[in-house]
mmCIF file of C-alpha atoms in Angstrom:
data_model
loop_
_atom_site.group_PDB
_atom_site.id
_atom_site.type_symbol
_atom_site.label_atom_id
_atom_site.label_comp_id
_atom_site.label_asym_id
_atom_site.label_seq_id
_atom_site.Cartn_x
_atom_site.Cartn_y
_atom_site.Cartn_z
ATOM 1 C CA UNK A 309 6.379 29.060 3.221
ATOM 2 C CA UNK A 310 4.770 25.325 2.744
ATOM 3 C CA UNK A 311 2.753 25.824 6.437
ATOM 4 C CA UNK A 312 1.904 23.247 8.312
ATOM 5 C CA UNK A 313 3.219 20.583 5.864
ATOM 6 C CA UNK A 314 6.869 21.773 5.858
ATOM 7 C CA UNK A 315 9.381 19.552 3.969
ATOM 8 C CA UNK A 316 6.715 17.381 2.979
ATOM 9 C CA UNK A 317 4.872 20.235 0.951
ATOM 10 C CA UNK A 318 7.334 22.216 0.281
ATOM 11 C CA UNK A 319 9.097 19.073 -1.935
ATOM 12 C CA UNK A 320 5.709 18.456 -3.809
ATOM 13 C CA UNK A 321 5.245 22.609 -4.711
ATOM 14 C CA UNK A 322 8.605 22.837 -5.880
ATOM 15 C CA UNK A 323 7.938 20.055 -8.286
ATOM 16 C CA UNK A 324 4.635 22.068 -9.282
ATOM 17 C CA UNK A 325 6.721 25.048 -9.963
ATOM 18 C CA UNK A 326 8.789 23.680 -12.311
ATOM 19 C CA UNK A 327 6.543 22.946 -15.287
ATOM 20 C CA UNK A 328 3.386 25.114 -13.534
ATOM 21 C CA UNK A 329 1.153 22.439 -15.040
ATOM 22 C CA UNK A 330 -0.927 19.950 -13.275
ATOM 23 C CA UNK A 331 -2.652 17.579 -15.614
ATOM 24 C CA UNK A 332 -6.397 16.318 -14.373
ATOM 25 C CA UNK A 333 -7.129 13.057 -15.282
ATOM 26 C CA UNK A 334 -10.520 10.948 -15.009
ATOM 27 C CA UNK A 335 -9.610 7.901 -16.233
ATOM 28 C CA UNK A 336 -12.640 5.005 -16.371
ATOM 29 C CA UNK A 337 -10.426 2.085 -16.872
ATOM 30 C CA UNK A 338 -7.530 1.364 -14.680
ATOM 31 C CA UNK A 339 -5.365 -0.060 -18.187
ATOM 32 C CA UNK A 340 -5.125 3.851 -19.171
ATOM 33 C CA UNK A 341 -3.321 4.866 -15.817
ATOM 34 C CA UNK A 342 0.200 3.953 -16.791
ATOM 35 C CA UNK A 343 -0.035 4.905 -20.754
ATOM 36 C CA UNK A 344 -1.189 8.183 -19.391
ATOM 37 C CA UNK A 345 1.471 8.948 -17.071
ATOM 38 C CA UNK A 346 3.865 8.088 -19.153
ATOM 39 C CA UNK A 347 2.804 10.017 -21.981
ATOM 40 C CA UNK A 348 3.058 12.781 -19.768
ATOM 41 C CA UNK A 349 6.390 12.598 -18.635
ATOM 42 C CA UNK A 350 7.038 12.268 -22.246
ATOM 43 C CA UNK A 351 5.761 15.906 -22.766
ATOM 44 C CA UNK A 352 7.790 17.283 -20.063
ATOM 45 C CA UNK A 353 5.096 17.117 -16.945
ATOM 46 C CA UNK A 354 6.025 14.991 -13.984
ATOM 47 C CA UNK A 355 2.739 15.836 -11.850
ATOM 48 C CA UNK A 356 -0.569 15.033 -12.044
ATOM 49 C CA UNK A 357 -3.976 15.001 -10.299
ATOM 50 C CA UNK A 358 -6.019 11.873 -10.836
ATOM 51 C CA UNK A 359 -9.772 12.459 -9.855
ATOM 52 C CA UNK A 360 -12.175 10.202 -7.936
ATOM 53 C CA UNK A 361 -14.451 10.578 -9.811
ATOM 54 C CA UNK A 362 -15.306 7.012 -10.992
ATOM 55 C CA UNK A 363 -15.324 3.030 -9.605
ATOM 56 C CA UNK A 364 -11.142 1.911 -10.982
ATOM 57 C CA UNK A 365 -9.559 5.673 -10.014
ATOM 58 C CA UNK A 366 -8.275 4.072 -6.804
ATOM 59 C CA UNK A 367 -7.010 1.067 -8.423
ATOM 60 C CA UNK A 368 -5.632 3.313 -11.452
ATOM 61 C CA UNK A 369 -3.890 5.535 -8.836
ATOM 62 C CA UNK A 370 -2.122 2.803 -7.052
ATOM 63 C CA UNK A 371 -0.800 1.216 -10.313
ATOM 64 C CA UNK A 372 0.579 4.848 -11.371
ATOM 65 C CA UNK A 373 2.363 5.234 -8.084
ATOM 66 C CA UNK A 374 3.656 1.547 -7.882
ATOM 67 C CA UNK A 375 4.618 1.331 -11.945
ATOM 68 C CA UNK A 376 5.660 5.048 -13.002
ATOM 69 C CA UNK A 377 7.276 5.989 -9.481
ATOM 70 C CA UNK A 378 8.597 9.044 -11.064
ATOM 71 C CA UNK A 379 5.285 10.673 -11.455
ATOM 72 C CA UNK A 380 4.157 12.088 -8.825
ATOM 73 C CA UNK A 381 0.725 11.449 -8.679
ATOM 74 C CA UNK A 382 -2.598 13.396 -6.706
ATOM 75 C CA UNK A 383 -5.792 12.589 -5.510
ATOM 76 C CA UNK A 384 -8.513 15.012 -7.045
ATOM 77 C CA UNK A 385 -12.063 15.344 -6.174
ATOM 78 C CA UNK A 386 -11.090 14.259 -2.035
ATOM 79 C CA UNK A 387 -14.474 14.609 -0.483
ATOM 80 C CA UNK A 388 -14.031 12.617 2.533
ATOM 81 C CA UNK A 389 -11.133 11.371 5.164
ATOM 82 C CA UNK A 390 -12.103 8.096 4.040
ATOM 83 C CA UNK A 391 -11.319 9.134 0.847
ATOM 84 C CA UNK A 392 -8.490 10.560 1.533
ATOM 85 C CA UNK A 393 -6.914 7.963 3.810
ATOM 86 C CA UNK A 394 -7.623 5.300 0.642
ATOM 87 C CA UNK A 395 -5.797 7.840 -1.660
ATOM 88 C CA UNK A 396 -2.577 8.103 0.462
ATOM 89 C CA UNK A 397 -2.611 4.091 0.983
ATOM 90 C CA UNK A 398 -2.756 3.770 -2.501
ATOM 91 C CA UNK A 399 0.494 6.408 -3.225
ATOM 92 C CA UNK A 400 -1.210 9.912 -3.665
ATOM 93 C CA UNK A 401 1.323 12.504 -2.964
ATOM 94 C CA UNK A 402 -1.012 15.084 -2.862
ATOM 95 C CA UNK A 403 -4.250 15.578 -2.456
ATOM 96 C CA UNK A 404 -6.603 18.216 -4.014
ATOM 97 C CA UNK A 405 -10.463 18.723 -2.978
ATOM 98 C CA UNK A 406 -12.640 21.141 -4.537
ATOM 99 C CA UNK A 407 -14.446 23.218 -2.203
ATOM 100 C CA UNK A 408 -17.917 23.884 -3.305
ATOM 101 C CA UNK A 409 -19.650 24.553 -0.296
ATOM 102 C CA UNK A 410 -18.258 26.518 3.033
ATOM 103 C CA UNK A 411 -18.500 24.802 6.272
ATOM 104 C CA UNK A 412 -18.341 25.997 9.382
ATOM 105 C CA UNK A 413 -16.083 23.776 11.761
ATOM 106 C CA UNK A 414 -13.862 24.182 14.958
ATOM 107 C CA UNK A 415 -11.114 22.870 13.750
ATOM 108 C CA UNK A 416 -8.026 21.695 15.527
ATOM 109 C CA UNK A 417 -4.349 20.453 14.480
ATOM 110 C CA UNK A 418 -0.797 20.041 16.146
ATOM 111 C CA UNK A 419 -0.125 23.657 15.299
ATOM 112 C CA UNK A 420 -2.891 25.528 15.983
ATOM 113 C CA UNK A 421 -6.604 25.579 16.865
ATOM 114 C CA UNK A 422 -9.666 27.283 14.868
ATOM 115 C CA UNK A 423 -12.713 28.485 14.208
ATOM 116 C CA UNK A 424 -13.480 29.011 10.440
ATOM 117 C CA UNK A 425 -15.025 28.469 7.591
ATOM 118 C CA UNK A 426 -13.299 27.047 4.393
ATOM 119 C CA UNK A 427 -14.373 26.091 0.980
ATOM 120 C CA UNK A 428 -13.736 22.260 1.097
ATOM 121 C CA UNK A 429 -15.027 19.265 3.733
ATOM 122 C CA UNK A 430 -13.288 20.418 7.177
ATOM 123 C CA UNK A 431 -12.956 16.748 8.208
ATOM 124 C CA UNK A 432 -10.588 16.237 5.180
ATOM 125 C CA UNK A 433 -8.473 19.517 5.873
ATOM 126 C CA UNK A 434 -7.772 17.733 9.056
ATOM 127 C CA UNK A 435 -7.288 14.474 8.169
ATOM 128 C CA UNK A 436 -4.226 16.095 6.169
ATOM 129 C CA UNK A 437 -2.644 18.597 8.407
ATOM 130 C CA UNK A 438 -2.718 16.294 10.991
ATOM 131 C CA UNK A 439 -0.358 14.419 8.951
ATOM 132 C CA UNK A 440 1.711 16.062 7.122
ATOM 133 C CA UNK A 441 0.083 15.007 3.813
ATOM 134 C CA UNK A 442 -0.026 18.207 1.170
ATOM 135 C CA UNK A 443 -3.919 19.638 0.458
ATOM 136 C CA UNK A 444 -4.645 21.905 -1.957
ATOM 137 C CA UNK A 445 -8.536 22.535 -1.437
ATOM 138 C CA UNK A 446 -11.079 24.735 -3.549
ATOM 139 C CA UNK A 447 -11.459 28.532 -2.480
ATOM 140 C CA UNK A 448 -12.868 31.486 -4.584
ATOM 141 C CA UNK A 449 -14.448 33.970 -2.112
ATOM 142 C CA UNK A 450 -12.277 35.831 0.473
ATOM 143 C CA UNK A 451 -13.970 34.865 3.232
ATOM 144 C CA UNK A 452 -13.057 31.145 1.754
ATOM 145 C CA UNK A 453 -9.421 32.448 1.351
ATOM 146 C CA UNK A 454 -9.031 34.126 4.963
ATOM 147 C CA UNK A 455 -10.469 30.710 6.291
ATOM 148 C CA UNK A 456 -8.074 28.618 4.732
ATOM 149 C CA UNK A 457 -5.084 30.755 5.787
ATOM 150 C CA UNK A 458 -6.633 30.536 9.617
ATOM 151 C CA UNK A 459 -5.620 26.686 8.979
ATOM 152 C CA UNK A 460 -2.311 27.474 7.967
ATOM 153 C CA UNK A 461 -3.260 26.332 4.113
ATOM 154 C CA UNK A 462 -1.078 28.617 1.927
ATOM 155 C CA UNK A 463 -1.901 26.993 -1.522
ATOM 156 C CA UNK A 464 -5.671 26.950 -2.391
ATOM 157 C CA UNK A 465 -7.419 25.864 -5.845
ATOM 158 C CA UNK A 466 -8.794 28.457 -7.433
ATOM 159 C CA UNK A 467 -12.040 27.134 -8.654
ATOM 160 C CA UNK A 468 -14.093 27.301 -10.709
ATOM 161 C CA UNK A 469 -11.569 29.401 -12.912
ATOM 162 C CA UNK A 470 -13.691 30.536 -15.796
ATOM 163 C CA UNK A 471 -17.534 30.757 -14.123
ATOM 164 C CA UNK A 472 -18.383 34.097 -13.875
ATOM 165 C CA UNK A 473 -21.351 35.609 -11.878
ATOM 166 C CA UNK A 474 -23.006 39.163 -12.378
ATOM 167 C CA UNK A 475 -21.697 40.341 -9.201
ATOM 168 C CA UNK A 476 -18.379 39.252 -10.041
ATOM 169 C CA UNK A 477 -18.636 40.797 -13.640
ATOM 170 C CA UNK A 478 -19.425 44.517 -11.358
ATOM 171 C CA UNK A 479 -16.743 44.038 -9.242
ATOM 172 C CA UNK A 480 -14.201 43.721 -11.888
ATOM 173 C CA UNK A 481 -15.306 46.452 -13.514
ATOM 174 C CA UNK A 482 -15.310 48.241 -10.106
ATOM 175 C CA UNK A 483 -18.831 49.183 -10.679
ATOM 176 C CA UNK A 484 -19.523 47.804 -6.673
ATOM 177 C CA UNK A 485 -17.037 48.246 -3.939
ATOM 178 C CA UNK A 486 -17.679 45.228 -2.002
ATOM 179 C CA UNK A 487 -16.184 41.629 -3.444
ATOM 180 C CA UNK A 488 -18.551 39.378 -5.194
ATOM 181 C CA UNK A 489 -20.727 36.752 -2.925
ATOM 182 C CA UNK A 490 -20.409 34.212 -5.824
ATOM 183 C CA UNK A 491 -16.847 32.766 -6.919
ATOM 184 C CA UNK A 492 -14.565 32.532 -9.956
ATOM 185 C CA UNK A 493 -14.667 34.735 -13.147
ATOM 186 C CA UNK A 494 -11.063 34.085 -15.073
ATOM 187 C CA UNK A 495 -8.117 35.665 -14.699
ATOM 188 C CA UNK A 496 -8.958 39.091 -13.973
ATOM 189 C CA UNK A 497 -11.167 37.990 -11.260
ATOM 190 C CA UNK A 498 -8.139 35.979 -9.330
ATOM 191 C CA UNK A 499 -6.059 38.692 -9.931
ATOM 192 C CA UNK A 500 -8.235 41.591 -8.395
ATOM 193 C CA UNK A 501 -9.467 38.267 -5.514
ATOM 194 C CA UNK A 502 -5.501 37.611 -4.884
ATOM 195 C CA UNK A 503 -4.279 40.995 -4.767
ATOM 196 C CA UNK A 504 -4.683 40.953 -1.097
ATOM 197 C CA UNK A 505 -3.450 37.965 -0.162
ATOM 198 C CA UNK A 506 0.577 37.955 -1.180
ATOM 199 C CA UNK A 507 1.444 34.982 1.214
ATOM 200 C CA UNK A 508 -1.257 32.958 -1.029
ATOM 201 C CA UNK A 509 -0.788 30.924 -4.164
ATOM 202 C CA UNK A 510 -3.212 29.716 -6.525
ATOM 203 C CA UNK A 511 -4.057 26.802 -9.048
ATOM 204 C CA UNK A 512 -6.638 27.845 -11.733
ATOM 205 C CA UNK A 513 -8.933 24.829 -12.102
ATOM 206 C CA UNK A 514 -12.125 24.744 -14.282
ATOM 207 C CA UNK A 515 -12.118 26.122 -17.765
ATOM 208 C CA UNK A 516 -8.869 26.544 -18.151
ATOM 209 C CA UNK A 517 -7.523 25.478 -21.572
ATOM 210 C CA UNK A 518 -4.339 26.001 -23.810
ATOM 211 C CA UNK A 519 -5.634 29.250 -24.884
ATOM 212 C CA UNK A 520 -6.131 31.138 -21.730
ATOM 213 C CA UNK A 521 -3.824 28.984 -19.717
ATOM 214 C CA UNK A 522 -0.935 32.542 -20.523
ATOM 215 C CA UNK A 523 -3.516 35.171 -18.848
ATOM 216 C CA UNK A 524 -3.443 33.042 -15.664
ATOM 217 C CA UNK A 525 0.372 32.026 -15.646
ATOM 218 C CA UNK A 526 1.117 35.745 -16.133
ATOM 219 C CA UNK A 527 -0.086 36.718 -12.225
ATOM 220 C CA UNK A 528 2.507 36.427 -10.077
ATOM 221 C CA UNK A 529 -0.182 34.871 -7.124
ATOM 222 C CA UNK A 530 -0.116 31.327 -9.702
ATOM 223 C CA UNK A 531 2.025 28.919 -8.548
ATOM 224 C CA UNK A 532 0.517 26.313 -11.504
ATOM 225 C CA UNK A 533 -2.593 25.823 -13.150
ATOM 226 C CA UNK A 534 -4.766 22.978 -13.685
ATOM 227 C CA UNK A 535 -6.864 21.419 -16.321
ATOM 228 C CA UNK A 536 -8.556 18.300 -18.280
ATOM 229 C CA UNK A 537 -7.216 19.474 -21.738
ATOM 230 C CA UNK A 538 -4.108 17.745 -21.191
ATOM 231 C CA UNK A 539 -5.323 14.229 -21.409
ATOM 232 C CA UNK A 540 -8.773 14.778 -23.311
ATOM 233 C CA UNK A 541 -11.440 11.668 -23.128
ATOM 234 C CA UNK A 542 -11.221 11.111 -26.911
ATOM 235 C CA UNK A 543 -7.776 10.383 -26.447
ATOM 236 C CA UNK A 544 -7.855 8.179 -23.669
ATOM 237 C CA UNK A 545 -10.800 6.476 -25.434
ATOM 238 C CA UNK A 546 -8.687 6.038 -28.116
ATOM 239 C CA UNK A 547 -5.516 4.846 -26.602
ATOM 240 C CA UNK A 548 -3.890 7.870 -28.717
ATOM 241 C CA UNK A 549 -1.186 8.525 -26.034
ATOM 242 C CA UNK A 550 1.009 10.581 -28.518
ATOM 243 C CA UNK A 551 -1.851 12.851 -28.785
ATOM 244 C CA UNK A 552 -1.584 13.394 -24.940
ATOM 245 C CA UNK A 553 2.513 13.526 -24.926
ATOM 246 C CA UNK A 554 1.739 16.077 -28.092
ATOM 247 C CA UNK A 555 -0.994 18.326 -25.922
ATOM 248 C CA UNK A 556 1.475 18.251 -23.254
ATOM 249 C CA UNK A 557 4.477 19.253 -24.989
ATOM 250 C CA UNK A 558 2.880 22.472 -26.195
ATOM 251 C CA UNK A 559 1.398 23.186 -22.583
ATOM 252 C CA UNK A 560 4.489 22.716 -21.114
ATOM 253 C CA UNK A 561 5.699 25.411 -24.091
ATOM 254 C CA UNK A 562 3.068 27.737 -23.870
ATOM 255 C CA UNK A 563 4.031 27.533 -19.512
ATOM 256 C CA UNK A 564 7.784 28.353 -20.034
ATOM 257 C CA UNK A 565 6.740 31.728 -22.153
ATOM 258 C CA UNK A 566 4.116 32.982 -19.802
ATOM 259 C CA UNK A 567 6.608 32.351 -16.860
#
Protein backbone atom coordinates (compact mmCIF):
# COMPACT_ATOMS: atom_id res chain seq x y z
CA UNK A 1 0.00 0.00 0.00
CA UNK A 2 1.47 3.66 -1.11
CA UNK A 3 -1.04 5.44 1.80
CA UNK A 4 -2.12 8.55 1.49
CA UNK A 5 -0.22 9.25 -1.79
CA UNK A 6 -1.89 6.47 -3.85
CA UNK A 7 -1.04 6.40 -7.61
CA UNK A 8 1.19 9.16 -7.16
CA UNK A 9 3.53 7.13 -4.69
CA UNK A 10 2.89 4.09 -5.59
CA UNK A 11 4.44 5.04 -9.42
CA UNK A 12 7.62 6.62 -7.77
CA UNK A 13 8.24 3.21 -5.26
CA UNK A 14 7.83 0.98 -8.01
CA UNK A 15 10.55 2.78 -9.84
CA UNK A 16 12.66 2.49 -6.47
CA UNK A 17 12.10 -1.17 -6.50
CA UNK A 18 13.46 -1.85 -9.56
CA UNK A 19 17.17 -1.10 -9.17
CA UNK A 20 16.73 -0.71 -5.00
CA UNK A 21 19.29 2.07 -5.32
CA UNK A 22 18.82 5.68 -4.68
CA UNK A 23 21.89 7.70 -5.46
CA UNK A 24 22.49 10.98 -3.00
CA UNK A 25 23.93 13.68 -4.62
CA UNK A 26 25.33 17.15 -3.21
CA UNK A 27 26.33 18.76 -6.04
CA UNK A 28 28.02 22.56 -5.49
CA UNK A 29 27.81 23.65 -9.02
CA UNK A 30 24.67 23.49 -10.98
CA UNK A 31 27.04 22.43 -14.48
CA UNK A 32 27.45 18.84 -12.67
CA UNK A 33 23.57 18.21 -12.45
CA UNK A 34 23.03 16.88 -15.93
CA UNK A 35 26.61 14.95 -16.37
CA UNK A 36 25.56 13.33 -13.17
CA UNK A 37 22.27 12.13 -14.05
CA UNK A 38 23.20 10.96 -16.98
CA UNK A 39 26.02 9.03 -15.88
CA UNK A 40 23.65 7.39 -13.81
CA UNK A 41 21.23 6.24 -16.09
CA UNK A 42 24.24 5.02 -17.84
CA UNK A 43 24.90 2.56 -14.91
CA UNK A 44 21.47 1.31 -14.83
CA UNK A 45 19.83 3.78 -11.97
CA UNK A 46 16.97 5.98 -13.04
CA UNK A 47 16.37 7.62 -9.44
CA UNK A 48 18.03 9.86 -7.47
CA UNK A 49 17.92 12.14 -4.39
CA UNK A 50 19.57 15.50 -4.84
CA UNK A 51 20.23 17.22 -1.37
CA UNK A 52 19.74 20.85 -0.31
CA UNK A 53 22.36 21.08 1.08
CA UNK A 54 24.13 23.99 -0.71
CA UNK A 55 23.27 27.66 -2.62
CA UNK A 56 22.83 26.03 -6.84
CA UNK A 57 20.93 22.53 -5.55
CA UNK A 58 17.65 24.21 -6.50
CA UNK A 59 18.85 25.48 -9.70
CA UNK A 60 20.77 22.01 -10.32
CA UNK A 61 17.47 20.19 -9.56
CA UNK A 62 15.37 22.09 -11.97
CA UNK A 63 17.89 21.66 -14.86
CA UNK A 64 17.91 17.71 -14.09
CA UNK A 65 14.16 17.56 -14.24
CA UNK A 66 13.78 19.95 -17.31
CA UNK A 67 17.04 18.34 -19.37
CA UNK A 68 17.20 14.49 -18.29
CA UNK A 69 13.25 14.06 -17.92
CA UNK A 70 13.82 10.43 -17.60
CA UNK A 71 15.43 10.64 -14.26
CA UNK A 72 13.40 10.91 -11.81
CA UNK A 73 14.80 13.18 -9.54
CA UNK A 74 14.25 13.90 -5.31
CA UNK A 75 14.61 16.52 -3.02
CA UNK A 76 16.92 15.43 0.00
CA UNK A 77 17.62 17.21 3.13
CA UNK A 78 13.58 18.93 2.99
CA UNK A 79 13.59 20.83 6.21
CA UNK A 80 10.88 23.19 5.60
CA UNK A 81 7.40 23.59 3.46
CA UNK A 82 9.13 26.35 1.94
CA UNK A 83 11.58 24.10 1.02
CA UNK A 84 9.62 21.76 -0.09
CA UNK A 85 7.15 23.80 -2.12
CA UNK A 86 10.55 25.28 -4.08
CA UNK A 87 11.60 21.59 -4.65
CA UNK A 88 8.30 20.46 -6.31
CA UNK A 89 8.23 23.87 -8.47
CA UNK A 90 11.45 23.08 -9.58
CA UNK A 91 10.47 19.11 -10.71
CA UNK A 92 11.26 16.99 -7.50
CA UNK A 93 9.30 13.87 -7.69
CA UNK A 94 9.96 12.98 -4.39
CA UNK A 95 10.92 14.33 -1.53
CA UNK A 96 13.07 12.88 1.33
CA UNK A 97 13.74 14.72 4.85
CA UNK A 98 15.84 13.36 7.44
CA UNK A 99 14.31 13.33 10.71
CA UNK A 100 16.71 14.17 13.40
CA UNK A 101 14.68 15.46 15.99
CA UNK A 102 10.90 14.25 17.07
CA UNK A 103 8.26 16.80 17.21
CA UNK A 104 5.28 16.75 18.70
CA UNK A 105 2.39 18.18 16.40
CA UNK A 106 -1.47 17.78 15.91
CA UNK A 107 -1.43 17.08 12.71
CA UNK A 108 -4.23 17.06 10.21
CA UNK A 109 -4.74 15.89 6.40
CA UNK A 110 -7.71 14.99 3.97
CA UNK A 111 -7.58 11.47 5.32
CA UNK A 112 -7.20 11.56 8.71
CA UNK A 113 -6.41 13.65 11.80
CA UNK A 114 -3.48 13.16 14.52
CA UNK A 115 -1.70 13.50 17.33
CA UNK A 116 1.97 12.25 17.11
CA UNK A 117 5.24 12.54 17.12
CA UNK A 118 7.52 11.80 14.03
CA UNK A 119 11.14 12.00 13.28
CA UNK A 120 11.13 14.81 10.59
CA UNK A 121 9.59 18.71 10.59
CA UNK A 122 5.64 18.02 10.97
CA UNK A 123 4.92 21.15 8.88
CA UNK A 124 6.69 19.41 5.90
CA UNK A 125 4.85 15.93 6.42
CA UNK A 126 1.86 18.04 5.79
CA UNK A 127 2.76 20.14 3.26
CA UNK A 128 3.10 16.67 1.30
CA UNK A 129 0.17 14.59 2.23
CA UNK A 130 -1.90 17.31 1.70
CA UNK A 131 -0.89 16.99 -1.78
CA UNK A 132 -0.28 14.05 -2.92
CA UNK A 133 3.49 14.65 -3.29
CA UNK A 134 5.61 11.27 -2.11
CA UNK A 135 7.77 11.83 1.45
CA UNK A 136 10.04 9.59 2.61
CA UNK A 137 11.17 11.19 6.07
CA UNK A 138 13.94 10.00 8.66
CA UNK A 139 12.78 7.48 11.48
CA UNK A 140 14.99 5.12 13.65
CA UNK A 141 13.20 4.70 17.03
CA UNK A 142 9.77 2.95 17.24
CA UNK A 143 8.10 5.46 18.77
CA UNK A 144 9.40 7.53 15.47
CA UNK A 145 8.09 4.54 13.36
CA UNK A 146 4.51 4.15 15.12
CA UNK A 147 4.26 8.05 14.60
CA UNK A 148 4.84 8.04 11.11
CA UNK A 149 2.41 5.17 10.41
CA UNK A 150 -0.35 7.34 12.58
CA UNK A 151 0.16 9.74 9.38
CA UNK A 152 -0.42 7.13 7.04
CA UNK A 153 3.56 7.28 5.95
CA UNK A 154 4.38 3.65 4.99
CA UNK A 155 7.99 4.26 3.64
CA UNK A 156 10.38 5.90 6.21
CA UNK A 157 14.34 6.53 5.87
CA UNK A 158 16.11 4.62 7.96
CA UNK A 159 18.71 6.91 9.28
CA UNK A 160 21.42 7.14 10.32
CA UNK A 161 22.13 3.48 8.99
CA UNK A 162 25.52 2.70 10.40
CA UNK A 163 25.63 4.97 13.93
CA UNK A 164 25.45 2.78 16.60
CA UNK A 165 24.77 3.68 20.32
CA UNK A 166 25.58 1.48 23.50
CA UNK A 167 22.06 0.90 24.13
CA UNK A 168 21.50 -0.14 20.74
CA UNK A 169 24.70 -2.41 20.78
CA UNK A 170 22.63 -4.29 24.22
CA UNK A 171 19.63 -4.56 22.54
CA UNK A 172 20.96 -6.42 19.65
CA UNK A 173 22.63 -8.59 21.61
CA UNK A 174 19.40 -8.93 23.66
CA UNK A 175 21.32 -8.12 26.70
CA UNK A 176 18.14 -5.38 27.60
CA UNK A 177 14.58 -6.10 26.79
CA UNK A 178 13.40 -2.72 26.09
CA UNK A 179 14.41 -1.03 22.43
CA UNK A 180 17.20 1.40 22.38
CA UNK A 181 16.34 5.33 23.16
CA UNK A 182 19.05 6.28 20.58
CA UNK A 183 18.66 5.32 16.72
CA UNK A 184 20.44 3.40 13.96
CA UNK A 185 23.15 0.65 14.38
CA UNK A 186 23.41 -1.24 10.71
CA UNK A 187 21.67 -3.86 9.52
CA UNK A 188 21.04 -5.97 12.37
CA UNK A 189 19.65 -3.11 14.20
CA UNK A 190 16.82 -2.38 11.30
CA UNK A 191 16.21 -5.79 11.14
CA UNK A 192 15.48 -6.55 14.93
CA UNK A 193 13.73 -2.33 14.77
CA UNK A 194 11.54 -3.58 11.58
CA UNK A 195 10.59 -6.87 12.67
CA UNK A 196 7.46 -5.46 14.03
CA UNK A 197 6.38 -3.37 11.63
CA UNK A 198 5.58 -5.69 8.28
CA UNK A 199 3.34 -2.96 6.60
CA UNK A 200 6.70 -0.70 6.79
CA UNK A 201 9.52 -0.31 4.32
CA UNK A 202 12.79 1.12 4.75
CA UNK A 203 15.70 3.07 2.94
CA UNK A 204 19.11 2.66 4.70
CA UNK A 205 20.71 6.11 4.56
CA UNK A 206 24.04 7.07 6.28
CA UNK A 207 27.04 4.84 6.05
CA UNK A 208 25.96 2.76 3.73
CA UNK A 209 28.57 1.85 1.08
CA UNK A 210 29.18 -0.88 -1.68
CA UNK A 211 30.39 -3.20 0.88
CA UNK A 212 27.58 -3.46 3.29
CA UNK A 213 24.99 -2.23 0.88
CA UNK A 214 24.15 -6.79 0.54
CA UNK A 215 23.49 -7.08 4.53
CA UNK A 216 20.79 -4.38 4.17
CA UNK A 217 19.25 -5.46 0.70
CA UNK A 218 19.02 -8.98 2.16
CA UNK A 219 15.92 -7.91 4.80
CA UNK A 220 12.91 -8.28 3.30
CA UNK A 221 11.55 -4.74 5.30
CA UNK A 222 14.18 -2.74 2.41
CA UNK A 223 12.46 -1.50 -0.27
CA UNK A 224 16.01 0.40 -1.53
CA UNK A 225 18.86 1.82 0.05
CA UNK A 226 20.54 5.02 -0.13
CA UNK A 227 23.95 6.47 -0.24
CA UNK A 228 26.73 9.20 -1.36
CA UNK A 229 29.16 6.48 -2.71
CA UNK A 230 27.51 6.50 -5.91
CA UNK A 231 28.56 9.86 -7.11
CA UNK A 232 31.69 10.53 -4.75
CA UNK A 233 32.96 14.42 -4.50
CA UNK A 234 36.32 13.55 -6.11
CA UNK A 235 34.50 12.57 -9.00
CA UNK A 236 32.25 15.27 -9.41
CA UNK A 237 35.25 17.54 -8.70
CA UNK A 238 36.81 15.98 -11.34
CA UNK A 239 34.21 15.85 -13.99
CA UNK A 240 35.13 11.93 -14.07
CA UNK A 241 31.50 10.91 -14.94
CA UNK A 242 32.61 7.37 -16.13
CA UNK A 243 33.85 6.88 -12.72
CA UNK A 244 30.22 7.54 -11.47
CA UNK A 245 28.45 5.40 -14.48
CA UNK A 246 31.39 2.71 -13.34
CA UNK A 247 30.39 2.96 -9.32
CA UNK A 248 26.94 2.65 -10.44
CA UNK A 249 27.13 -0.21 -12.64
CA UNK A 250 28.59 -2.40 -9.90
CA UNK A 251 25.90 -1.07 -7.30
CA UNK A 252 23.31 -1.76 -9.47
CA UNK A 253 25.21 -5.49 -9.69
CA UNK A 254 25.91 -5.99 -6.28
CA UNK A 255 21.60 -4.90 -5.84
CA UNK A 256 20.39 -7.60 -8.35
CA UNK A 257 22.42 -10.48 -6.21
CA UNK A 258 21.30 -9.43 -2.80
CA UNK A 259 17.66 -9.21 -4.18
Amino acid sequence: RFAPFHAAAASVFERFGRTRLVPVVSLASPEAAEPVARALLRGGVDVMELVLRTPSAMQALRLIASKVPEMAVGAGTVLSAEQAEQAVAAGASFLVSPGTAAISTHLTTSHHTSSARCGTNPRVVEWATQRGVPIVPGCATASEIEAALELGLTHLKFFPAEARSAAAEMYISGTRPDSPSTASGGAAALKALGGPYKDVRFMPTGGVTQANLPSYLSLPGVFAAGGTWLVPAEAVAKRDWAAVEALTRAAVQAAAEAS
